[in-house]
Amino acid sequence: GAVVSQHPSWVICKSGTSVKIECRSLDFQATTMFWYRQFPKQSLMLMATSNEGSKATYEQGVEKDKFLINHASLTLSTLTVTSAHPEDSSFYICSAQQGREQYFGPGTRLTVT
Amino acid sequence: QKEVEQDPGPLSVPEGAIVSLNCTYSNSAFQYFMWYRQYSRKGPELLMYTYSSGNKEDGRFTAQVDKSSKYISLFIRDSQPSDSATYLCAMSAIDKIIFGKGTRLHILP
């Protein structure tokens, strides 16, 4: 149980384009999902908390207009990186909360050329 | 003082050794304690969770919590090369969860 999927697992896009990443809880409903960013050999950096049916809460320093989060259902949250730039290249990981535990997706590697 | 402190390592130990990974914390409101394992280029995987002081065992893994000292540990017995990964501690209060920076562990065959 408690499986979280992400799609795509890897994406390459050109600078200036937008990319959407999906996060799904497959066998449970999650009112709260989280989006993290991780650079190589660095720890997880929380970007935002996504609550179903309401606006996401962004961490300090994270541009809400650049990283659009939509949590339209209890099993799906999406992160859209708008007008992507090479510095946005990173590993994006979502997690879904069930009770007090967080279960993570496998991550999405974004490369912006 | 950071809310959660974790030595980033790397920690290298020979196969078969007992591994000890630790985190300290400063917020006494933390009630729930977790350990995650993350392989390179993968999402973290929940290994163990506990909410009380004492030990919790699962196979080769033992999680230990000492609330009086604000100190948690993860012990790995009979370590295997497949245990090589980054281990993150995490703790939660009512409204938030905080992760440690992770310790990189290398098990040498």
mmCIF file of C-alpha atoms in Angstrom:
data_model
loop_
_atom_site.group_PDB
_atom_site.id
_atom_site.type_symbol
_atom_site.label_atom_id
_atom_site.label_comp_id
_atom_site.label_asym_id
_atom_site.label_seq_id
_atom_site.Cartn_x
_atom_site.Cartn_y
_atom_site.Cartn_z
ATOM 1 C CA GLY A 1 0.000 0.000 0.000
ATOM 2 C CA ALA A 2 0.831 3.720 0.049
ATOM 3 C CA VAL A 3 2.213 3.955 -3.456
ATOM 4 C CA VAL A 4 2.890 7.302 -5.077
ATOM 5 C CA SER A 5 3.676 7.653 -8.761
ATOM 6 C CA GLN A 6 5.124 10.488 -10.775
ATOM 7 C CA HIS A 7 5.001 11.181 -14.467
ATOM 8 C CA PRO A 8 7.145 11.685 -16.385
ATOM 9 C CA SER A 9 10.202 10.161 -14.756
ATOM 10 C CA TRP A 10 12.518 12.151 -16.997
ATOM 11 C CA VAL A 11 11.941 15.120 -19.242
ATOM 12 C CA ILE A 12 14.111 17.350 -21.386
ATOM 13 C CA CYS A 13 12.721 20.662 -22.524
ATOM 14 C CA LYS A 14 13.960 23.777 -24.228
ATOM 15 C CA SER A 15 14.510 27.005 -22.366
ATOM 16 C CA GLY A 16 11.355 29.114 -22.284
ATOM 17 C CA THR A 17 8.896 26.255 -22.500
ATOM 18 C CA SER A 18 6.654 24.900 -19.729
ATOM 19 C CA VAL A 19 6.679 21.435 -18.245
ATOM 20 C CA LYS A 20 3.979 19.701 -16.218
ATOM 21 C CA ILE A 21 4.772 16.971 -13.702
ATOM 22 C CA GLU A 22 2.032 14.771 -12.263
ATOM 23 C CA CYS A 23 1.971 13.195 -8.820
ATOM 24 C CA ARG A 24 -0.601 10.519 -8.031
ATOM 25 C CA SER A 25 -1.407 8.569 -4.899
ATOM 26 C CA LEU A 26 -2.392 5.197 -6.306
ATOM 27 C CA ASP A 27 -4.012 3.378 -3.405
ATOM 28 C CA PHE A 28 -5.004 6.084 -0.965
ATOM 29 C CA GLN A 29 -6.459 9.546 -0.912
ATOM 30 C CA ALA A 30 -4.223 12.411 0.075
ATOM 31 C CA THR A 31 -5.594 15.778 1.076
ATOM 32 C CA THR A 32 -2.040 17.033 1.368
ATOM 33 C CA MET A 33 0.811 16.565 -1.066
ATOM 34 C CA PHE A 34 4.236 18.113 -1.044
ATOM 35 C CA TRP A 35 6.652 19.118 -3.774
ATOM 36 C CA TYR A 36 10.384 18.973 -3.211
ATOM 37 C CA ARG A 37 13.419 19.830 -5.236
ATOM 38 C CA GLN A 38 16.736 18.098 -4.881
ATOM 39 C CA PHE A 39 20.094 18.977 -6.408
ATOM 40 C CA PRO A 40 22.800 16.293 -6.768
ATOM 41 C CA LYS A 41 24.103 15.120 -3.404
ATOM 42 C CA GLN A 42 21.936 17.676 -1.628
ATOM 43 C CA SER A 43 19.028 17.190 0.699
ATOM 44 C CA LEU A 44 15.360 17.611 -0.090
ATOM 45 C CA MET A 45 14.193 21.198 -0.318
ATOM 46 C CA LEU A 46 10.498 21.699 0.282
ATOM 47 C CA MET A 47 9.029 23.938 -2.390
ATOM 48 C CA ALA A 48 5.350 23.954 -1.539
ATOM 49 C CA THR A 49 2.527 22.209 0.238
ATOM 50 C CA SER A 50 -0.424 21.321 -1.936
ATOM 51 C CA ASN A 51 -3.865 21.020 -0.374
ATOM 52 C CA GLU A 52 -6.773 19.542 -2.273
ATOM 53 C CA GLY A 53 -9.284 22.187 -3.263
ATOM 54 C CA SER A 54 -7.262 25.164 -2.113
ATOM 55 C CA LYS A 55 -4.244 27.195 -3.091
ATOM 56 C CA ALA A 56 -0.821 25.773 -2.457
ATOM 57 C CA THR A 57 1.391 27.163 0.268
ATOM 58 C CA TYR A 58 4.819 28.072 -1.049
ATOM 59 C CA GLU A 59 8.039 28.140 0.934
ATOM 60 C CA GLN A 60 9.986 31.338 1.186
ATOM 61 C CA GLY A 61 11.971 32.064 -1.949
ATOM 62 C CA VAL A 62 9.890 29.829 -4.229
ATOM 63 C CA GLU A 63 8.186 31.767 -7.022
ATOM 64 C CA LYS A 64 4.524 30.824 -7.093
ATOM 65 C CA ASP A 65 4.082 32.221 -10.607
ATOM 66 C CA LYS A 66 6.906 30.091 -11.901
ATOM 67 C CA PHE A 67 6.014 26.861 -10.136
ATOM 68 C CA LEU A 68 2.269 26.426 -10.558
ATOM 69 C CA ILE A 69 0.694 23.795 -8.362
ATOM 70 C CA ASN A 70 -2.765 22.349 -8.805
ATOM 71 C CA HIS A 71 -4.302 19.775 -6.472
ATOM 72 C CA ALA A 72 -7.576 19.127 -8.230
ATOM 73 C CA SER A 73 -8.432 15.790 -6.667
ATOM 74 C CA LEU A 74 -7.555 13.673 -3.660
ATOM 75 C CA THR A 75 -5.213 11.560 -5.752
ATOM 76 C CA LEU A 76 -3.592 14.027 -8.121
ATOM 77 C CA SER A 77 -1.365 17.062 -7.772
ATOM 78 C CA THR A 78 0.484 18.709 -10.637
ATOM 79 C CA LEU A 79 3.524 20.957 -10.729
ATOM 80 C CA THR A 80 4.029 23.116 -13.805
ATOM 81 C CA VAL A 81 7.399 24.748 -14.302
ATOM 82 C CA THR A 82 6.664 27.760 -16.466
ATOM 83 C CA SER A 83 9.182 29.439 -18.761
ATOM 84 C CA ALA A 84 11.810 26.951 -17.729
ATOM 85 C CA HIS A 85 15.464 27.949 -17.647
ATOM 86 C CA PRO A 86 18.607 25.813 -17.343
ATOM 87 C CA GLU A 87 18.875 26.685 -13.640
ATOM 88 C CA ASP A 88 15.515 24.946 -13.126
ATOM 89 C CA SER A 89 17.172 21.653 -14.068
ATOM 90 C CA SER A 90 16.833 19.459 -11.012
ATOM 91 C CA PHE A 91 15.202 16.376 -9.499
ATOM 92 C CA TYR A 92 11.615 17.093 -8.496
ATOM 93 C CA ILE A 93 9.999 14.772 -5.981
ATOM 94 C CA CYS A 94 6.454 14.759 -4.680
ATOM 95 C CA SER A 95 5.101 13.120 -1.576
ATOM 96 C CA ALA A 96 1.618 12.382 -0.331
ATOM 97 C CA GLN A 97 0.596 12.371 3.286
ATOM 98 C CA GLN A 98 -1.269 9.470 4.787
ATOM 99 C CA GLY A 99 -1.869 9.907 8.473
ATOM 100 C CA ARG A 100 1.423 11.097 9.880
ATOM 101 C CA GLU A 101 3.639 9.512 7.255
ATOM 102 C CA GLN A 102 4.743 10.907 3.934
ATOM 103 C CA TYR A 103 5.162 8.576 0.999
ATOM 104 C CA PHE A 104 7.353 9.733 -1.827
ATOM 105 C CA GLY A 105 7.101 9.369 -5.557
ATOM 106 C CA PRO A 106 10.065 8.128 -7.576
ATOM 107 C CA GLY A 107 10.985 11.619 -8.724
ATOM 108 C CA THR A 108 11.154 13.453 -12.044
ATOM 109 C CA ARG A 109 14.435 14.518 -13.528
ATOM 110 C CA LEU A 110 14.058 17.773 -15.428
ATOM 111 C CA THR A 111 16.750 18.948 -17.808
ATOM 112 C CA VAL A 112 16.314 22.337 -19.452
ATOM 113 C CA THR A 113 18.539 22.943 -22.459
ATOM 114 C CA GLN B 1 20.215 26.055 16.073
ATOM 115 C CA LYS B 2 18.635 24.017 13.303
ATOM 116 C CA GLU B 3 15.545 22.049 14.215
ATOM 117 C CA VAL B 4 17.067 18.799 12.957
ATOM 118 C CA GLU B 5 20.762 18.042 12.709
ATOM 119 C CA GLN B 6 22.161 15.101 10.761
ATOM 120 C CA ASP B 7 25.756 14.417 9.813
ATOM 121 C CA PRO B 8 25.933 14.263 5.995
ATOM 122 C CA GLY B 9 28.809 11.787 5.976
ATOM 123 C CA PRO B 10 29.848 10.023 3.861
ATOM 124 C CA LEU B 11 30.058 7.074 6.203
ATOM 125 C CA SER B 12 31.958 4.036 4.919
ATOM 126 C CA VAL B 13 31.823 0.720 6.750
ATOM 127 C CA PRO B 14 32.799 -2.843 5.785
ATOM 128 C CA GLU B 15 30.140 -5.354 4.846
ATOM 129 C CA GLY B 16 28.707 -7.151 7.847
ATOM 130 C CA ALA B 17 29.375 -4.308 10.282
ATOM 131 C CA ILE B 18 26.738 -2.636 12.419
ATOM 132 C CA VAL B 19 25.864 0.825 11.178
ATOM 133 C CA SER B 20 24.688 3.606 13.453
ATOM 134 C CA LEU B 21 23.003 6.661 11.970
ATOM 135 C CA ASN B 22 21.899 9.524 14.174
ATOM 136 C CA CYS B 23 19.928 12.742 14.307
ATOM 137 C CA THR B 24 19.456 15.326 16.988
ATOM 138 C CA TYR B 25 16.614 17.773 17.245
ATOM 139 C CA SER B 26 15.740 20.847 19.240
ATOM 140 C CA ASN B 27 11.945 21.062 19.068
ATOM 141 C CA SER B 28 10.319 19.155 21.902
ATOM 142 C CA ALA B 29 6.991 19.313 20.029
ATOM 143 C CA PHE B 30 8.154 16.591 17.652
ATOM 144 C CA GLN B 31 6.161 13.478 18.383
ATOM 145 C CA TYR B 32 6.649 11.263 15.364
ATOM 146 C CA PHE B 33 9.974 10.052 14.062
ATOM 147 C CA MET B 34 10.787 8.451 10.746
ATOM 148 C CA TRP B 35 13.716 7.117 8.766
ATOM 149 C CA TYR B 36 13.823 7.166 4.982
ATOM 150 C CA ARG B 37 16.264 5.506 2.602
ATOM 151 C CA GLN B 38 17.033 7.132 -0.736
ATOM 152 C CA TYR B 39 18.961 5.460 -3.507
ATOM 153 C CA SER B 40 20.631 7.645 -6.104
ATOM 154 C CA ARG B 41 18.147 9.226 -8.506
ATOM 155 C CA LYS B 42 15.169 7.713 -6.695
ATOM 156 C CA GLY B 43 12.534 9.055 -4.334
ATOM 157 C CA PRO B 44 12.945 8.416 -0.594
ATOM 158 C CA GLU B 45 11.430 5.220 0.769
ATOM 159 C CA LEU B 46 9.925 5.091 4.254
ATOM 160 C CA LEU B 47 11.863 2.548 6.306
ATOM 161 C CA MET B 48 10.570 2.918 9.836
ATOM 162 C CA TYR B 49 8.470 5.182 11.986
ATOM 163 C CA THR B 50 7.884 5.443 15.692
ATOM 164 C CA TYR B 51 6.267 7.831 18.110
ATOM 165 C CA SER B 52 7.581 6.786 21.470
ATOM 166 C CA SER B 53 10.901 6.611 23.227
ATOM 167 C CA GLY B 54 12.574 3.241 23.072
ATOM 168 C CA ASN B 55 13.467 0.786 20.366
ATOM 169 C CA LYS B 56 11.544 -0.524 17.390
ATOM 170 C CA GLU B 57 12.919 -3.413 15.399
ATOM 171 C CA ASP B 58 12.188 -4.530 11.843
ATOM 172 C CA GLY B 59 14.456 -7.193 10.455
ATOM 173 C CA ARG B 60 18.005 -5.872 10.354
ATOM 174 C CA PHE B 61 16.858 -2.353 11.215
ATOM 175 C CA THR B 62 16.330 -0.900 14.684
ATOM 176 C CA ALA B 63 15.038 2.615 15.281
ATOM 177 C CA GLN B 64 15.778 4.153 18.645
ATOM 178 C CA VAL B 65 14.290 7.317 20.095
ATOM 179 C CA ASP B 66 15.444 9.126 23.212
ATOM 180 C CA LYS B 67 13.098 12.031 23.752
ATOM 181 C CA SER B 68 14.844 13.190 26.908
ATOM 182 C CA SER B 69 18.059 13.711 24.942
ATOM 183 C CA LYS B 70 16.283 14.696 21.709
ATOM 184 C CA TYR B 71 18.271 12.058 19.883
ATOM 185 C CA ILE B 72 17.216 9.375 17.425
ATOM 186 C CA SER B 73 19.184 6.572 15.859
ATOM 187 C CA LEU B 74 18.881 3.957 13.147
ATOM 188 C CA PHE B 75 20.950 0.803 13.502
ATOM 189 C CA ILE B 76 21.573 -1.563 10.618
ATOM 190 C CA ARG B 77 22.857 -5.008 11.514
ATOM 191 C CA ASP B 78 24.777 -7.282 9.153
ATOM 192 C CA SER B 79 25.126 -4.425 6.678
ATOM 193 C CA GLN B 80 25.051 -5.306 2.977
ATOM 194 C CA PRO B 81 26.342 -3.456 -0.097
ATOM 195 C CA SER B 82 22.691 -2.970 -1.075
ATOM 196 C CA ASP B 83 22.278 -0.824 2.043
ATOM 197 C CA SER B 84 24.475 1.810 0.424
ATOM 198 C CA ALA B 85 22.197 4.832 0.103
ATOM 199 C CA THR B 86 21.377 8.138 1.725
ATOM 200 C CA TYR B 87 19.402 7.861 4.947
ATOM 201 C CA LEU B 88 17.193 10.737 6.021
ATOM 202 C CA CYS B 89 15.647 11.186 9.409
ATOM 203 C CA ALA B 90 12.359 13.043 9.646
ATOM 204 C CA MET B 91 10.258 14.278 12.512
ATOM 205 C CA SER B 92 6.833 15.709 12.716
ATOM 206 C CA ALA B 93 4.747 17.798 15.030
ATOM 207 C CA ILE B 94 1.068 18.550 14.521
ATOM 208 C CA ASP B 95 1.464 20.860 11.578
ATOM 209 C CA LYS B 96 4.821 20.154 9.989
ATOM 210 C CA ILE B 97 7.418 17.593 9.129
ATOM 211 C CA ILE B 98 11.109 18.379 9.077
ATOM 212 C CA PHE B 99 13.757 16.319 7.320
ATOM 213 C CA GLY B 100 17.398 15.981 8.160
ATOM 214 C CA LYS B 101 19.885 16.603 5.371
ATOM 215 C CA GLY B 102 20.628 12.904 5.030
ATOM 216 C CA THR B 103 23.681 10.747 5.693
ATOM 217 C CA ARG B 104 25.380 9.059 2.750
ATOM 218 C CA LEU B 105 26.286 5.506 3.642
ATOM 219 C CA HIS B 106 28.699 3.278 1.727
ATOM 220 C CA ILE B 107 28.954 -0.401 2.579
ATOM 221 C CA LEU B 108 32.274 -1.748 1.337
ATOM 222 C CA PRO B 109 32.179 -5.335 0.008
#
